[in-house]
Short mmCIF file of C-alpha atoms and ligand atoms in Angstrom, two decimals:
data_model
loop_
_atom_site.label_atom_id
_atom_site.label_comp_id
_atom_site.label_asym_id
_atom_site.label_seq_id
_atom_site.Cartn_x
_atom_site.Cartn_y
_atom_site.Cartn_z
CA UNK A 1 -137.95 145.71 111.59
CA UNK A 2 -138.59 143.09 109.32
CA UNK A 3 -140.09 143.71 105.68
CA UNK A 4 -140.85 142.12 102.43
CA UNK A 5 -139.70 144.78 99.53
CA UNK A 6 -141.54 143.47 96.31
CA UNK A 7 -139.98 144.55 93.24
CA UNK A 8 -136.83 145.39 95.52
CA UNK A 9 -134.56 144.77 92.47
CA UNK A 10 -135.59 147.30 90.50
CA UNK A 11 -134.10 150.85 90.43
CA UNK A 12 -136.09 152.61 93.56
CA UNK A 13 -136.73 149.32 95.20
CA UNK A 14 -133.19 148.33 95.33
CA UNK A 15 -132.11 151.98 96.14
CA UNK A 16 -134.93 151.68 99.63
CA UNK A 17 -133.71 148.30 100.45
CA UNK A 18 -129.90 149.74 100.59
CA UNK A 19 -130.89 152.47 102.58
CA UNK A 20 -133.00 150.53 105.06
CA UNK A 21 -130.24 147.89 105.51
CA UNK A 22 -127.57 150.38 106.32
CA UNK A 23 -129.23 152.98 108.03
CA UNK A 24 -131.65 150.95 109.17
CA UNK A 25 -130.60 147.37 110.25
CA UNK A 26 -133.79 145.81 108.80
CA UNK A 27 -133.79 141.85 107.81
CA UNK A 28 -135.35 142.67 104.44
CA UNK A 29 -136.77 139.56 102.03
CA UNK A 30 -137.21 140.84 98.28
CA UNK A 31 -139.38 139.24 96.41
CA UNK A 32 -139.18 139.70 92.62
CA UNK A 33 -139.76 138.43 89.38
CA UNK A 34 -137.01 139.69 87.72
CA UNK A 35 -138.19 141.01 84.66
CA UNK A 36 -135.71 143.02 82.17
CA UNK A 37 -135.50 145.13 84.44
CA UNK A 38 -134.96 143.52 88.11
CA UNK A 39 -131.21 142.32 88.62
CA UNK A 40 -129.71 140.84 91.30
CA UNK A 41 -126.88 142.50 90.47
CA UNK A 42 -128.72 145.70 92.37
CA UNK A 43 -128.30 143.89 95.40
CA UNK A 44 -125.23 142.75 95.28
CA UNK A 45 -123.48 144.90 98.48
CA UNK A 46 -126.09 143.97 100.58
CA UNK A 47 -127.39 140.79 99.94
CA UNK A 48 -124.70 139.58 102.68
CA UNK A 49 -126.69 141.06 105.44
CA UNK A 50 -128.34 139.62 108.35
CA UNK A 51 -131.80 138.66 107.52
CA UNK A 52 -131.52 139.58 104.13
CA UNK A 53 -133.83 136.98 101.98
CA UNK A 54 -134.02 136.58 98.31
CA UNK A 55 -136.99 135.07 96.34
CA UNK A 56 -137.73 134.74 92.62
CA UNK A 57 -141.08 134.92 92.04
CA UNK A 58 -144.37 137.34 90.86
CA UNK A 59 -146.14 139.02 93.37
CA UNK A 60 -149.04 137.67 91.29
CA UNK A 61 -147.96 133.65 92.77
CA UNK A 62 -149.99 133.52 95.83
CA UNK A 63 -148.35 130.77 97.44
CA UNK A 64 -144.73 132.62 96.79
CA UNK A 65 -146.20 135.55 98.65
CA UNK A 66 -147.83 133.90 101.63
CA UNK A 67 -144.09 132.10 102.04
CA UNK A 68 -142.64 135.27 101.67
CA UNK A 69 -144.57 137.45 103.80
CA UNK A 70 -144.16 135.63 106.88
CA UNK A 71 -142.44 137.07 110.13
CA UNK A 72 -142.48 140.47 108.30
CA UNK A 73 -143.59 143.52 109.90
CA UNK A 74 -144.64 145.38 106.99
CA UNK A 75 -144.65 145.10 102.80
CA UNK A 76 -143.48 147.71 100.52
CA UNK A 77 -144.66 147.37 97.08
CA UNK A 78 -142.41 148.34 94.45
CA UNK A 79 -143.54 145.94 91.78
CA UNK A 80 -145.05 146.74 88.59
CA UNK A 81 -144.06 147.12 84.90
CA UNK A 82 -142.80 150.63 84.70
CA UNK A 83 -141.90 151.73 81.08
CA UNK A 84 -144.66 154.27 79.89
CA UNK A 85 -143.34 153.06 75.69
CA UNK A 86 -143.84 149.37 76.85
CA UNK A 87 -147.05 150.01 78.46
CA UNK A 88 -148.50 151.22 74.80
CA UNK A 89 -147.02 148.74 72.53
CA UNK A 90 -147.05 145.93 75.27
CA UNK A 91 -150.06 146.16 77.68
CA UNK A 92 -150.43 142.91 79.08
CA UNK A 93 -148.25 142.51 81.49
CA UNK A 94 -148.66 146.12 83.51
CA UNK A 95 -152.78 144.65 83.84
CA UNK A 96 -151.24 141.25 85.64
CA UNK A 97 -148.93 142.93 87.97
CA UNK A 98 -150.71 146.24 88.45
CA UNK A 99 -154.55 144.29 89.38
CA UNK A 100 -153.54 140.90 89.98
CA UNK A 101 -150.21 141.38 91.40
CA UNK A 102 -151.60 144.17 93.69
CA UNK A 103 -154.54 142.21 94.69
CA UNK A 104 -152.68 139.13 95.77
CA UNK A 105 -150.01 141.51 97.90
CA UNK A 106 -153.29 143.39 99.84
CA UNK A 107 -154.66 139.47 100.46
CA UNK A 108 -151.46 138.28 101.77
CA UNK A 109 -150.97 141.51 104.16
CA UNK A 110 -154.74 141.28 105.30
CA UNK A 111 -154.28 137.71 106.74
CA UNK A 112 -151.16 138.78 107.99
CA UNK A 113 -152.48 141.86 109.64
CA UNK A 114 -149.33 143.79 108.73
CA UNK A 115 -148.94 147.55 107.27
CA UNK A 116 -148.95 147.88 103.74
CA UNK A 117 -147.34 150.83 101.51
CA UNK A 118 -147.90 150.86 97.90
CA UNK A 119 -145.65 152.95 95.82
CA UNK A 120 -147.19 154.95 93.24
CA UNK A 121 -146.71 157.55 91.03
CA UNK A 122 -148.04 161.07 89.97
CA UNK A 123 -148.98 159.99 86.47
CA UNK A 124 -151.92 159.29 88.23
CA UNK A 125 -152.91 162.30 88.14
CA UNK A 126 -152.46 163.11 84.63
CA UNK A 127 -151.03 166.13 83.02
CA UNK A 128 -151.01 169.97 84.61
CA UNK A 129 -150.58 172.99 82.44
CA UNK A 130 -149.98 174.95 85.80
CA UNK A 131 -149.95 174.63 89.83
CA UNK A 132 -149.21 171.03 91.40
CA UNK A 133 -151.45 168.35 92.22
CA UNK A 134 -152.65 167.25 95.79
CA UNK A 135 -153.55 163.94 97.30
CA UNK A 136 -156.58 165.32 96.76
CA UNK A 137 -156.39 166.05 93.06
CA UNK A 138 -159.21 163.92 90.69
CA UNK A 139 -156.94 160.49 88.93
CA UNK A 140 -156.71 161.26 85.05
CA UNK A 141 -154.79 158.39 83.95
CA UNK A 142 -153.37 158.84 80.28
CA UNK A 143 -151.42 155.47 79.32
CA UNK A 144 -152.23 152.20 80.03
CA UNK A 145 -148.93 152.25 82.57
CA UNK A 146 -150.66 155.26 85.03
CA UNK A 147 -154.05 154.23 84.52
CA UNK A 148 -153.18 150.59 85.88
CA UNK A 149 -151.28 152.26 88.52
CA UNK A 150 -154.40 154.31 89.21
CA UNK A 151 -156.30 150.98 89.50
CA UNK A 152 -154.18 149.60 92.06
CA UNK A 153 -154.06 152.90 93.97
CA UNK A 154 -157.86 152.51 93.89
CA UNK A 155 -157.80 148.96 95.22
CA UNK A 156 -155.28 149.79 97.86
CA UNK A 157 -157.26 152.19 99.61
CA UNK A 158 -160.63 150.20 99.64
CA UNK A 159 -158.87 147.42 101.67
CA UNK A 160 -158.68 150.09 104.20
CA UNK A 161 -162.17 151.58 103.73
CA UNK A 162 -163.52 147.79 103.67
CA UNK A 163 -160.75 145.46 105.71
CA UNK A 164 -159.44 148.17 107.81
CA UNK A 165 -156.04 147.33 106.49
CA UNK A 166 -153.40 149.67 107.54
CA UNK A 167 -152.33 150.43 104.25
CA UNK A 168 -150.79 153.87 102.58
CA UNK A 169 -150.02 154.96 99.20
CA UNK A 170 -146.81 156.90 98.43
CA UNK A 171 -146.66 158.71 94.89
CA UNK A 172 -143.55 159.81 93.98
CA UNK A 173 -142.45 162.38 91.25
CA UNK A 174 -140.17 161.56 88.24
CA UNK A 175 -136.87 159.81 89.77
CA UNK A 176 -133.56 159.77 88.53
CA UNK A 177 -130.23 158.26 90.19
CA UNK A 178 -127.89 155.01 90.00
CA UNK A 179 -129.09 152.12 88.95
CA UNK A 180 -131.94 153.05 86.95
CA UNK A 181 -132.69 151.00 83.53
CA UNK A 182 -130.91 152.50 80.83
CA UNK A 183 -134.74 152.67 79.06
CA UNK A 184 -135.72 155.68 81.00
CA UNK A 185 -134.77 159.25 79.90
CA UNK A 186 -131.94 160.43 82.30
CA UNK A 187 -129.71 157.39 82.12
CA UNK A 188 -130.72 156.70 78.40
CA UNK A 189 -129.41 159.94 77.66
CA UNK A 190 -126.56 159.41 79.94
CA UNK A 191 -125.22 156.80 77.96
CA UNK A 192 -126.07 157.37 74.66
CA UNK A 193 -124.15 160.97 75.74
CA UNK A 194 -121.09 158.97 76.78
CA UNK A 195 -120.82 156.77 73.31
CA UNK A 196 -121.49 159.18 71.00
CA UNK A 197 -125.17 157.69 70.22
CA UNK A 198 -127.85 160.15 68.52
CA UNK A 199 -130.04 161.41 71.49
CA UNK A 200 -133.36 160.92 70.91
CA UNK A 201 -136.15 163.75 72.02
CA UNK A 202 -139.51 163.34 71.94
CA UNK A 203 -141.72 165.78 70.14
CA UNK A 204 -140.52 169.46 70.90
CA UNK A 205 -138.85 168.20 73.91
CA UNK A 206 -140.95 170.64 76.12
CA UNK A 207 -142.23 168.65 78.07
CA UNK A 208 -141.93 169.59 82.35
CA UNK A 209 -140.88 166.73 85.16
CA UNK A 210 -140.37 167.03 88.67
CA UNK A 211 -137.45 165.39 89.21
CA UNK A 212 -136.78 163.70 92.73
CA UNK A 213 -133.43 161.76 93.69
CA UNK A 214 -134.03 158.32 94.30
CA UNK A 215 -132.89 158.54 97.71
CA UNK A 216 -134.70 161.29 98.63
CA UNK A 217 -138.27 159.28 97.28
CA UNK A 218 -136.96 155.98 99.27
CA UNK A 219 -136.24 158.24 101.96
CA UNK A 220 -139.97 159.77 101.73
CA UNK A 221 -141.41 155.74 101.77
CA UNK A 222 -139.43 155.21 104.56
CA UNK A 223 -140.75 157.72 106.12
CA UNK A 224 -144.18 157.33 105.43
CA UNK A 225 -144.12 153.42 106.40
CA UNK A 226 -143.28 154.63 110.07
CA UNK A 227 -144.96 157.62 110.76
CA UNK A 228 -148.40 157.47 107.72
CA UNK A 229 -151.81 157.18 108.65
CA UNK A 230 -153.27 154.42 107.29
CA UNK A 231 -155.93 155.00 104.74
CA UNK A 232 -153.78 158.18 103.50
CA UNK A 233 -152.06 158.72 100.50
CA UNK A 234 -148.85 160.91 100.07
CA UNK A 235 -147.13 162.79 97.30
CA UNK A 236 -143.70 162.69 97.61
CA UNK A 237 -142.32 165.11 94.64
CA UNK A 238 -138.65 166.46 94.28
CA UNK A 239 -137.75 169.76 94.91
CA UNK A 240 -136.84 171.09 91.06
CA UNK A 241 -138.72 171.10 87.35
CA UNK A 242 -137.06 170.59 84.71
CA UNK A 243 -138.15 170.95 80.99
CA UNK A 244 -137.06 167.46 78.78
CA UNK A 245 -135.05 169.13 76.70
CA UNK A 246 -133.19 171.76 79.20
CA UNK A 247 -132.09 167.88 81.19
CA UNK A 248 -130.65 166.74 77.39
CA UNK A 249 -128.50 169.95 77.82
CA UNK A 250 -127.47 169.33 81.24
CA UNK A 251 -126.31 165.74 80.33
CA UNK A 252 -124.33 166.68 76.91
CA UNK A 253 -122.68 169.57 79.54
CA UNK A 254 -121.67 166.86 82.10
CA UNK A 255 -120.79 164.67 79.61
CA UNK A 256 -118.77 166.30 77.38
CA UNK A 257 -120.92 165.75 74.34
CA UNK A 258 -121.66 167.42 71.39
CA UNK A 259 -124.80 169.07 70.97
CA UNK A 260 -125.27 167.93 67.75
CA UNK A 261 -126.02 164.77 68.88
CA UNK A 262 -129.23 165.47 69.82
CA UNK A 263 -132.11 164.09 67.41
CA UNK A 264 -136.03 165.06 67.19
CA UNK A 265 -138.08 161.70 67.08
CA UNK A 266 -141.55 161.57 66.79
CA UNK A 267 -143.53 162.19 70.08
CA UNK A 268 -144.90 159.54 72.53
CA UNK A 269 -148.68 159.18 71.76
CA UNK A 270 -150.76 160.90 74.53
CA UNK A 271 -147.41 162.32 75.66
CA UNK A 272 -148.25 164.11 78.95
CA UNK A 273 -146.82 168.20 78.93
CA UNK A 274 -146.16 168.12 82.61
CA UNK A 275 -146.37 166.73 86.15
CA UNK A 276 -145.97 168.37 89.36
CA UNK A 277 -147.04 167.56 92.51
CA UNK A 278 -147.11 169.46 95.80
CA UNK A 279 -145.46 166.96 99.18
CA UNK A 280 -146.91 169.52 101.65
CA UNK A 281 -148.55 166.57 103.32
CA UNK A 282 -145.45 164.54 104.04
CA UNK A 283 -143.62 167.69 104.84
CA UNK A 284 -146.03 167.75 107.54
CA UNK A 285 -144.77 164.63 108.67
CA UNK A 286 -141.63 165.99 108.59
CA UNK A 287 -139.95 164.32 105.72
CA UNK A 288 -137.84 166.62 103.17
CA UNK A 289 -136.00 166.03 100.06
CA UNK A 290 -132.45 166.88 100.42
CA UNK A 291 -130.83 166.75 96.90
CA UNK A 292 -131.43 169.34 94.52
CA UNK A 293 -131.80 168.56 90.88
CA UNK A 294 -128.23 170.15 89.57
CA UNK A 295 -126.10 167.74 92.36
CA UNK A 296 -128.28 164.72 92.14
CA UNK A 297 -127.49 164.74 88.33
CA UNK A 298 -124.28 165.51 88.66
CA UNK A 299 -124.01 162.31 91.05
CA UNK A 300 -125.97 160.19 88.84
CA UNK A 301 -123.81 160.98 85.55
CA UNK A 302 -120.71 160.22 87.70
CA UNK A 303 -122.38 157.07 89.05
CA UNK A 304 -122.69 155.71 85.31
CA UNK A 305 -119.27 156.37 84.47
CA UNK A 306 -118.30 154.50 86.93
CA UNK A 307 -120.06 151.70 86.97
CA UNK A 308 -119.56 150.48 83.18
CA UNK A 309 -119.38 147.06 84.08
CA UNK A 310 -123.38 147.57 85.44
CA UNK A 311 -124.58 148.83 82.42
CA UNK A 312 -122.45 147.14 79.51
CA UNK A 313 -124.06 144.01 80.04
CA UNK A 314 -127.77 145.86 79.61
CA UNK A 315 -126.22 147.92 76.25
CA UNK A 316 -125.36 144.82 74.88
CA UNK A 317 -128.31 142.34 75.85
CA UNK A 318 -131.96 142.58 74.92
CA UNK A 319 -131.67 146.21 75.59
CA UNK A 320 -130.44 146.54 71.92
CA UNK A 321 -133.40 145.12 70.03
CA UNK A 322 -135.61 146.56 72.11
CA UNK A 323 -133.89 150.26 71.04
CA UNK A 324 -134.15 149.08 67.77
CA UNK A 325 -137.88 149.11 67.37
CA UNK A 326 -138.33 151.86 69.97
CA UNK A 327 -136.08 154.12 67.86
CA UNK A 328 -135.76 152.37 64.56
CA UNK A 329 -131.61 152.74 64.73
CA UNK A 330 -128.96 150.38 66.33
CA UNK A 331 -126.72 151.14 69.29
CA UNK A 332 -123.06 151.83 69.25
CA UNK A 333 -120.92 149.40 71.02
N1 NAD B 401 -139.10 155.48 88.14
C1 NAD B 401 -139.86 156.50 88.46
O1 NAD B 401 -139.61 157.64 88.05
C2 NAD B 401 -141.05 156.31 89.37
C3 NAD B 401 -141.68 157.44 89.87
C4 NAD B 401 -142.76 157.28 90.75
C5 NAD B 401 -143.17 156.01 91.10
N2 NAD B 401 -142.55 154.93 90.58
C6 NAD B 401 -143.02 153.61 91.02
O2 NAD B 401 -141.99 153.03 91.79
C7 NAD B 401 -141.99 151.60 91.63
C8 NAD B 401 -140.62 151.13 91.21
O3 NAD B 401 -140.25 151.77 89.99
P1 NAD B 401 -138.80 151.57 89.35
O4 NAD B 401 -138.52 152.76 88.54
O5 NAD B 401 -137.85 151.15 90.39
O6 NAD B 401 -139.10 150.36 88.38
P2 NAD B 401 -138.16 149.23 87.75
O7 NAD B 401 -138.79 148.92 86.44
O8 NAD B 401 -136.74 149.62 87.79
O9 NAD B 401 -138.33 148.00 88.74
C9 NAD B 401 -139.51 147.26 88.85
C10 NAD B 401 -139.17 145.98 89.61
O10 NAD B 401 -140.38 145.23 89.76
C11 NAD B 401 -140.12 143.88 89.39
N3 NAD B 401 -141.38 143.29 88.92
C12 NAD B 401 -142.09 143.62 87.81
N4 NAD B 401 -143.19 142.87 87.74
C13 NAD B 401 -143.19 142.06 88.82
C14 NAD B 401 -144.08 141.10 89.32
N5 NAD B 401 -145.20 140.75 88.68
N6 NAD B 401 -143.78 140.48 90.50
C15 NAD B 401 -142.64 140.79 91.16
N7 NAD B 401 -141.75 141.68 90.72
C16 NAD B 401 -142.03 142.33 89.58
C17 NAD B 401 -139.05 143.95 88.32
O11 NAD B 401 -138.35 142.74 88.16
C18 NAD B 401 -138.18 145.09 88.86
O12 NAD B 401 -137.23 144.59 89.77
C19 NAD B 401 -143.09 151.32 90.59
O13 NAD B 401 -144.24 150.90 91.28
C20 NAD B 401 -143.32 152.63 89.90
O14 NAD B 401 -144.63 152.74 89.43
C21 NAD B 401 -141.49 155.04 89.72
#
């Protein structure tokens, strides 16, 4: 199969494009921008391949995307802005990728007349004090991140109501694994953890994920790009909850840390309690996560020490200012 992976150099996309290049044998082109955080450096053991393809570019750049998309089978949309933080004190660019970025993809794949799967995620949904959401489940948006995602979810499906586009939506639950920005909470805590850094914990740090592997989500995209029904969305949640602060635990445990590292900060604003979501839907398709939460972050932690060289360029780039204003203290080298 041929595909075009947008936003494959980010964390999940670059995990999916792996996977479907060695288990797979796909020619895969990536298309991405390569914001702060898309590296090529993601790529790097498989960007030998046969048929693998490599372009720069926004999925917002029409003409990019029409070059890119053609020959492909399918596109797999992984790009967006991604940072909940950024998407409050930065909203900008999550409205240009999320609308127009989405827009321009669902164009290029209608002319095309290829499948389309747009990756999405259960902040969509909003928060849930108790039980899981369904595909089925009202969107309740809180930030301007999920309620752009919500948007594109939105457009997504009325290009198959209206164009009869074979598209999908997959929404995953909160992911964790290798090469995942050091902004987000698992590998931020991972690293602060392994230098000695304060580890900073929003609010009361009660607040509930469901954590999925990222192979086990690109796994679930995978499998919903070959057997979906088009005009369908699916959850695709891991198998394990975890409160905030119980994961902070885990990591000082793995690490070897001291619990008195850890440091209260004030709380997100709009900070949503939890997110669950139920996958019977893709379990009916037969797909099942297969890494449960205590051995995928046991993997992960071991991933990040030992792949320094990965992250010590991030820890000592724009990273740091940005972790400056986020947490109003300085990194340690
Ligand atoms: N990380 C999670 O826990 C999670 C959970 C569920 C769903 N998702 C969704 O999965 C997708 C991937 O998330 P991630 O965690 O890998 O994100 P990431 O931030 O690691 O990667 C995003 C990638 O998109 C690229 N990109 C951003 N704007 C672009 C644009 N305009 N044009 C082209 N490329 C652009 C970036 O350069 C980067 O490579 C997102 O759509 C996200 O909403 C993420």
């Amino acid at each position: 199969m041929k595909l075009l992976v947008c936003g494959g150099a980010g964390f999940i996309g670059s995990n999916f494009v792996r996977q479907r290049i060695v288990e797979h044998g796909d020619a895969v082109t990536v298309l991405d921008k390569l914001t702060y955080a898309g590296r090529e450096e993601n790529l790097a053991d498989v960007r030998d391949s046969a048929g693998f393809e490599f372009v720069r570019a926004g999925i917002e750049d029409a003409a990019a995307v029409a070059g890119a998309i053609e020959g492909a089978d399918a596109v797999v949309n992984f790009a967006a802005e991604t940072h909940v933080d950024r998407s409050i004190s930065e909203p900008d660019a999550f409205i240009t990728t999320h609308a127009v970025g989405t827009f321009v993809l669902l164009e290029a794949a209608r002319a095309s007349g290829v499948r389309y799967v747009q990756v999405s995620t259960d902040e969509v949904y909003g928060s849930i004090e108790e039980g899981s959401f369904t595909e089925s489940s009202p969107l309740l948006p809180s930030s301007p991140y999920s309620a752009t995602k919500a948007g594109a979810d939105l457009l997504v499906a009325s290009y198959h109501h209206t164009y009869e586009l074979e598209s999908l939506i997959c929404r995953g639950s909160n992911n964790y694994g290798p090469y995942q920005y050091p902004e987000k909470l698992i590998p931020l805590m991972v690293l602060n953890a392994l230098h000695g850094d304060p580890l900073p914990v929003y609010g009361d740090g009660q607040q509930v994920r469901n954590w999925i592997f990222v192979e086990d989500f690109a796994r679930g995209i995978g499998h919903v790009l070959a057997h979906g029904v088009p005009g369908e969305t699916y959850n695709v949640g891991g198998p394990d909850e975890a409160v905030n602060l119980d994961v902070v635990k885990r990591i000082i445990a793995l690490t070897g840390a001291s619990d008195d590292l850890i440091e209260y900060v004030t709380d997100r604003p709009g900070h949503d309690r939890r997110y669950s979501l139920g996958s019977e839907k893709v379990r009916a398709l037969g797909w099942e996560a297969r890494v449960r939460f205590d051995e995928g972050l046991e993997r992960t932690v071991a991933w990040y020490q030992n792949n320094r060289p990965w992250w010590e360029t991030i820890r000592s780039g724009d990273y740091r200012a940005y972790y400056e204003r986020q947490y109003g203290r300085s990194l340690g080298m």
